[in-house]
Amino acid sequence: GAGVSQSPRYKVAKRGQDVALRCDPISGHVSLFWYQQALGQGPEFLTYFQNEAQLDKSGLPSDRFFAERPEGSVSTLKIQRTQQEDSAVYLCASSLRRTGNAEAFFGQGTRLTVV
Amino acid sequence: AQTVTQSQPEMSVQEAETVTLSCTYDTSENNYYLFWYKQPPSRQMILVIRQEAYKQQNATENRFSVNFQKAAKSFSLKISDSQLGDTAMYFCAFPFNQAGTALIFGKGTTLSVSS
């Protein structure tokens, strides 16, 4: 596709439920990033992939959060046993080059609401 | 630690006027990029302008320009001839690690442009 695509756009989960959020980056983009954005705040870094390798996961808030990109294209962010504090918009971004100094193209995000 | 501070939570401006959004940051790096991103209600982050820290000349993109003061660690965004479509949240950001594999964002400034 022409841009970064994320699905679903909205997700409501009951507390304790597992969720999976999908990101389709721009074709050929080497780098992929996940960010978490709380209401009225700036995005906060979660994890970074270079092709299929997860090179930085320092921003994942707990071991309930897991991300993968097995073939170096589509990525999935999984949250196990969701809690209310997980409610946020989850943004995916990709960039053509290997360093973060390249322009990052963002998707429209998935708004997760845990009830 | 790397930090980004946007001290103006909200700003309002009339169409055709000029507005300046402020951003200060702290980093121990010498060579880095700085970014301004725009996030309209659709949630998709869009790159507005990028500045390379080793370049003394301020970046300009049509109606958008920056005032980059490296010694003061200040990176403000000037929007000239404001348009209704400029209404959005604006984030200042820069890579927070040496590899540049992720961005740290400010808390954002909500800009409202009225007719």
mmCIF file of C-alpha atoms in Angstrom:
data_model
loop_
_atom_site.group_PDB
_atom_site.id
_atom_site.type_symbol
_atom_site.label_atom_id
_atom_site.label_comp_id
_atom_site.label_asym_id
_atom_site.label_seq_id
_atom_site.Cartn_x
_atom_site.Cartn_y
_atom_site.Cartn_z
ATOM 1 C CA GLY A 1 0.000 0.000 0.000
ATOM 2 C CA ALA A 2 0.898 3.642 -0.206
ATOM 3 C CA GLY A 3 1.230 4.175 3.519
ATOM 4 C CA VAL A 4 1.525 2.434 6.855
ATOM 5 C CA SER A 5 -1.644 0.532 7.602
ATOM 6 C CA GLN A 6 -2.769 -0.481 11.084
ATOM 7 C CA SER A 7 -5.653 -2.691 12.100
ATOM 8 C CA PRO A 8 -7.984 -2.622 13.792
ATOM 9 C CA ARG A 9 -8.544 1.139 14.085
ATOM 10 C CA TYR A 10 -10.433 0.622 17.338
ATOM 11 C CA LYS A 11 -10.379 -2.211 19.818
ATOM 12 C CA VAL A 12 -12.353 -2.614 23.009
ATOM 13 C CA ALA A 13 -11.077 -5.352 25.290
ATOM 14 C CA LYS A 14 -12.282 -6.618 28.610
ATOM 15 C CA ARG A 15 -9.714 -6.518 31.362
ATOM 16 C CA GLY A 16 -7.709 -9.716 31.297
ATOM 17 C CA GLN A 17 -8.273 -10.353 27.587
ATOM 18 C CA ASP A 18 -5.377 -10.782 25.147
ATOM 19 C CA VAL A 19 -5.197 -8.479 22.105
ATOM 20 C CA ALA A 20 -3.158 -8.410 18.897
ATOM 21 C CA LEU A 21 -2.539 -5.233 16.926
ATOM 22 C CA ARG A 22 -1.307 -5.413 13.351
ATOM 23 C CA CYS A 23 0.965 -3.100 11.383
ATOM 24 C CA ASP A 24 1.633 -3.238 7.642
ATOM 25 C CA PRO A 25 4.617 -0.963 6.947
ATOM 26 C CA ILE A 26 5.457 0.667 3.649
ATOM 27 C CA SER A 27 6.900 -1.969 1.323
ATOM 28 C CA GLY A 28 10.680 -2.078 1.440
ATOM 29 C CA HIS A 29 11.018 -0.142 4.689
ATOM 30 C CA VAL A 30 13.741 -1.647 6.817
ATOM 31 C CA SER A 31 12.917 -0.037 10.143
ATOM 32 C CA LEU A 32 9.691 -0.454 12.086
ATOM 33 C CA PHE A 33 8.742 1.210 15.356
ATOM 34 C CA TRP A 34 5.902 0.866 17.836
ATOM 35 C CA TYR A 35 4.849 3.762 20.060
ATOM 36 C CA GLN A 36 2.213 4.131 22.767
ATOM 37 C CA GLN A 37 0.331 7.417 22.994
ATOM 38 C CA ALA A 38 -1.776 8.205 26.036
ATOM 39 C CA LEU A 39 -4.591 10.722 25.686
ATOM 40 C CA GLY A 40 -3.253 14.261 25.301
ATOM 41 C CA GLN A 41 0.375 13.149 25.448
ATOM 42 C CA GLY A 42 3.206 12.605 23.014
ATOM 43 C CA PRO A 43 4.016 9.126 21.718
ATOM 44 C CA GLU A 44 6.351 7.017 23.825
ATOM 45 C CA PHE A 45 8.712 4.497 22.286
ATOM 46 C CA LEU A 46 7.979 0.817 22.795
ATOM 47 C CA THR A 47 10.166 -1.213 20.452
ATOM 48 C CA TYR A 48 12.208 -1.138 17.237
ATOM 49 C CA PHE A 49 12.796 -3.696 14.470
ATOM 50 C CA GLN A 50 15.403 -3.694 11.773
ATOM 51 C CA ASN A 51 14.013 -6.145 9.224
ATOM 52 C CA GLU A 52 12.996 -9.177 11.345
ATOM 53 C CA ALA A 53 15.396 -8.459 14.197
ATOM 54 C CA GLN A 54 14.020 -6.763 17.292
ATOM 55 C CA LEU A 55 16.988 -4.582 18.189
ATOM 56 C CA ASP A 56 15.447 -2.508 20.954
ATOM 57 C CA LYS A 57 12.568 -3.403 23.231
ATOM 58 C CA SER A 58 13.538 -1.164 26.103
ATOM 59 C CA GLY A 59 10.247 0.737 26.001
ATOM 60 C CA LEU A 60 7.933 -2.234 26.493
ATOM 61 C CA PRO A 61 6.277 -1.507 29.858
ATOM 62 C CA SER A 62 5.983 -5.091 31.079
ATOM 63 C CA ASP A 63 6.399 -8.701 30.044
ATOM 64 C CA ARG A 64 2.735 -8.684 29.031
ATOM 65 C CA PHE A 65 3.784 -6.792 25.921
ATOM 66 C CA PHE A 66 5.313 -8.721 23.061
ATOM 67 C CA ALA A 67 6.091 -7.699 19.471
ATOM 68 C CA GLU A 68 7.210 -9.666 16.454
ATOM 69 C CA ARG A 69 8.041 -9.146 12.792
ATOM 70 C CA PRO A 70 8.872 -12.668 11.630
ATOM 71 C CA GLU A 71 9.402 -12.020 7.910
ATOM 72 C CA GLY A 72 10.660 -8.480 8.112
ATOM 73 C CA SER A 73 7.452 -6.884 6.904
ATOM 74 C CA VAL A 74 4.172 -7.124 8.853
ATOM 75 C CA SER A 75 4.482 -6.681 12.603
ATOM 76 C CA THR A 76 2.167 -7.627 15.442
ATOM 77 C CA LEU A 77 2.076 -6.103 18.901
ATOM 78 C CA LYS A 78 0.473 -8.442 21.411
ATOM 79 C CA ILE A 79 -0.708 -7.474 24.858
ATOM 80 C CA GLN A 80 -1.580 -10.267 27.243
ATOM 81 C CA ARG A 81 -3.988 -9.978 30.165
ATOM 82 C CA THR A 82 -4.859 -6.382 29.319
ATOM 83 C CA GLN A 83 -5.261 -3.869 32.130
ATOM 84 C CA GLN A 84 -6.955 -0.480 32.206
ATOM 85 C CA GLU A 85 -3.642 1.352 32.103
ATOM 86 C CA ASP A 86 -2.997 -0.231 28.703
ATOM 87 C CA SER A 87 -5.736 1.978 27.220
ATOM 88 C CA ALA A 88 -4.010 4.209 24.677
ATOM 89 C CA VAL A 89 -3.414 4.704 20.970
ATOM 90 C CA TYR A 90 -0.742 2.391 19.612
ATOM 91 C CA LEU A 91 1.144 3.881 16.689
ATOM 92 C CA CYS A 92 3.300 2.031 14.204
ATOM 93 C CA ALA A 93 5.894 3.770 12.037
ATOM 94 C CA SER A 94 8.320 2.635 9.379
ATOM 95 C CA SER A 95 11.305 4.199 7.680
ATOM 96 C CA LEU A 96 13.368 3.357 4.662
ATOM 97 C CA ARG A 97 16.804 3.518 6.212
ATOM 98 C CA ARG A 98 18.366 1.736 9.127
ATOM 99 C CA THR A 99 18.806 4.739 11.392
ATOM 100 C CA GLY A 100 16.166 6.727 13.223
ATOM 101 C CA ASN A 101 17.359 9.897 11.611
ATOM 102 C CA ALA A 102 15.407 8.982 8.520
ATOM 103 C CA GLU A 103 11.863 10.251 8.166
ATOM 104 C CA ALA A 104 9.410 7.958 9.922
ATOM 105 C CA PHE A 105 6.022 7.391 8.302
ATOM 106 C CA PHE A 106 3.242 6.731 10.787
ATOM 107 C CA GLY A 107 0.026 4.780 10.567
ATOM 108 C CA GLN A 108 -3.259 6.081 11.942
ATOM 109 C CA GLY A 109 -2.920 4.002 15.046
ATOM 110 C CA THR A 110 -5.100 1.570 16.937
ATOM 111 C CA ARG A 111 -7.096 3.009 19.813
ATOM 112 C CA LEU A 112 -7.282 0.373 22.540
ATOM 113 C CA THR A 113 -9.822 0.770 25.301
ATOM 114 C CA VAL A 114 -9.721 -1.698 28.165
ATOM 115 C CA VAL A 115 -12.958 -1.904 30.151
ATOM 116 C CA ALA B 1 18.890 11.820 30.012
ATOM 117 C CA GLN B 2 17.364 13.071 26.806
ATOM 118 C CA THR B 3 14.374 15.345 27.292
ATOM 119 C CA VAL B 4 12.062 17.410 25.110
ATOM 120 C CA THR B 5 9.956 20.234 26.533
ATOM 121 C CA GLN B 6 7.077 21.992 24.844
ATOM 122 C CA SER B 7 5.900 24.691 27.224
ATOM 123 C CA GLN B 8 2.767 25.780 25.363
ATOM 124 C CA PRO B 9 -0.050 23.238 25.781
ATOM 125 C CA GLU B 10 -2.454 25.237 23.603
ATOM 126 C CA MET B 11 -2.257 28.110 21.149
ATOM 127 C CA SER B 12 -4.813 29.919 19.025
ATOM 128 C CA VAL B 13 -4.317 32.025 15.939
ATOM 129 C CA GLN B 14 -6.417 33.634 13.229
ATOM 130 C CA GLU B 15 -6.131 32.655 9.600
ATOM 131 C CA ALA B 16 -3.258 34.351 7.747
ATOM 132 C CA GLU B 17 -1.445 35.194 10.975
ATOM 133 C CA THR B 18 1.969 33.901 12.014
ATOM 134 C CA VAL B 19 2.463 31.688 15.062
ATOM 135 C CA THR B 20 5.563 30.267 16.734
ATOM 136 C CA LEU B 21 5.618 27.037 18.723
ATOM 137 C CA SER B 22 8.487 26.580 21.131
ATOM 138 C CA CYS B 23 10.569 23.512 21.937
ATOM 139 C CA THR B 24 13.620 23.014 24.094
ATOM 140 C CA TYR B 25 15.565 19.806 24.460
ATOM 141 C CA ASP B 26 18.526 18.313 26.209
ATOM 142 C CA THR B 27 21.030 15.895 24.725
ATOM 143 C CA SER B 28 24.685 15.060 25.080
ATOM 144 C CA GLU B 29 24.963 14.142 21.411
ATOM 145 C CA ASN B 30 26.659 16.486 18.987
ATOM 146 C CA ASN B 31 25.248 15.343 15.673
ATOM 147 C CA TYR B 32 21.536 14.694 15.541
ATOM 148 C CA TYR B 33 18.338 15.565 13.736
ATOM 149 C CA LEU B 34 15.356 17.425 15.113
ATOM 150 C CA PHE B 35 11.816 16.986 13.857
ATOM 151 C CA TRP B 36 8.448 18.675 14.044
ATOM 152 C CA TYR B 37 5.471 16.359 13.512
ATOM 153 C CA LYS B 38 1.833 17.344 13.040
ATOM 154 C CA GLN B 39 -1.018 15.148 14.298
ATOM 155 C CA PRO B 40 -4.481 16.170 13.069
ATOM 156 C CA PRO B 41 -7.669 14.659 14.546
ATOM 157 C CA SER B 42 -7.276 11.713 12.154
ATOM 158 C CA ARG B 43 -4.328 10.723 14.435
ATOM 159 C CA GLN B 44 -1.837 10.189 11.603
ATOM 160 C CA MET B 45 1.483 11.815 12.445
ATOM 161 C CA ILE B 46 2.934 13.732 9.513
ATOM 162 C CA LEU B 47 6.464 15.096 9.302
ATOM 163 C CA VAL B 48 6.377 18.881 8.961
ATOM 164 C CA ILE B 49 10.047 19.779 8.925
ATOM 165 C CA ARG B 50 13.460 18.351 9.819
ATOM 166 C CA GLN B 51 16.675 20.104 10.931
ATOM 167 C CA GLU B 52 20.178 18.671 10.962
ATOM 168 C CA ALA B 53 22.034 19.880 14.053
ATOM 169 C CA TYR B 54 25.354 20.370 12.279
ATOM 170 C CA LYS B 55 23.778 22.727 9.740
ATOM 171 C CA GLN B 56 23.695 26.358 10.820
ATOM 172 C CA GLN B 57 21.060 27.316 8.271
ATOM 173 C CA ASN B 58 17.515 27.033 9.542
ATOM 174 C CA ALA B 59 15.296 24.602 7.632
ATOM 175 C CA THR B 60 12.337 25.924 5.642
ATOM 176 C CA GLU B 61 9.430 24.074 4.022
ATOM 177 C CA ASN B 62 6.988 26.439 2.324
ATOM 178 C CA ARG B 63 5.075 28.203 5.150
ATOM 179 C CA PHE B 64 6.963 26.336 7.854
ATOM 180 C CA SER B 65 10.375 27.327 9.158
ATOM 181 C CA VAL B 66 12.442 26.683 12.245
ATOM 182 C CA ASN B 67 14.574 28.832 14.497
ATOM 183 C CA PHE B 68 17.316 26.467 15.632
ATOM 184 C CA GLN B 69 19.593 27.679 18.411
ATOM 185 C CA LYS B 70 22.001 24.829 19.078
ATOM 186 C CA ALA B 71 23.801 26.395 22.037
ATOM 187 C CA ALA B 72 20.510 27.183 23.723
ATOM 188 C CA LYS B 73 19.062 23.790 22.684
ATOM 189 C CA SER B 74 16.024 25.500 21.295
ATOM 190 C CA PHE B 75 14.077 24.436 18.209
ATOM 191 C CA SER B 76 10.976 26.540 17.545
ATOM 192 C CA LEU B 77 8.538 26.160 14.638
ATOM 193 C CA LYS B 78 7.154 29.201 12.844
ATOM 194 C CA ILE B 79 4.006 28.841 10.768
ATOM 195 C CA SER B 80 3.370 31.749 8.415
ATOM 196 C CA ASP B 81 0.045 32.590 6.776
ATOM 197 C CA SER B 82 -1.793 30.113 9.015
ATOM 198 C CA GLN B 83 -4.572 28.074 7.394
ATOM 199 C CA LEU B 84 -7.542 26.243 8.867
ATOM 200 C CA GLY B 85 -5.902 22.976 7.868
ATOM 201 C CA ASP B 86 -2.999 23.719 10.181
ATOM 202 C CA THR B 87 -5.268 22.977 13.147
ATOM 203 C CA ALA B 88 -3.630 19.990 14.827
ATOM 204 C CA MET B 89 -1.383 18.893 17.641
ATOM 205 C CA TYR B 90 2.307 19.602 16.973
ATOM 206 C CA PHE B 91 5.126 17.555 18.451
ATOM 207 C CA CYS B 92 8.817 18.283 18.626
ATOM 208 C CA ALA B 93 10.990 15.152 18.535
ATOM 209 C CA PHE B 94 14.543 13.877 18.201
ATOM 210 C CA PRO B 95 16.344 10.515 18.388
ATOM 211 C CA PHE B 96 17.047 9.638 21.999
ATOM 212 C CA ASN B 97 19.859 7.154 21.504
ATOM 213 C CA GLN B 98 23.112 7.242 19.608
ATOM 214 C CA ALA B 99 21.899 4.741 17.053
ATOM 215 C CA GLY B 100 18.954 6.992 16.382
ATOM 216 C CA THR B 101 16.631 4.025 16.463
ATOM 217 C CA ALA B 102 13.766 5.765 18.217
ATOM 218 C CA LEU B 103 12.350 9.214 18.777
ATOM 219 C CA ILE B 104 11.540 11.005 22.002
ATOM 220 C CA PHE B 105 8.571 13.349 21.677
ATOM 221 C CA GLY B 106 7.469 16.390 23.618
ATOM 222 C CA LYS B 107 3.997 16.542 25.137
ATOM 223 C CA GLY B 108 2.734 18.545 22.206
ATOM 224 C CA THR B 109 1.097 21.887 21.496
ATOM 225 C CA THR B 110 -2.510 21.999 20.335
ATOM 226 C CA LEU B 111 -2.849 24.680 17.676
ATOM 227 C CA SER B 112 -6.259 26.026 16.714
ATOM 228 C CA VAL B 113 -6.599 28.185 13.623
ATOM 229 C CA SER B 114 -9.859 30.099 13.295
ATOM 230 C CA SER B 115 -11.394 32.158 10.515
#
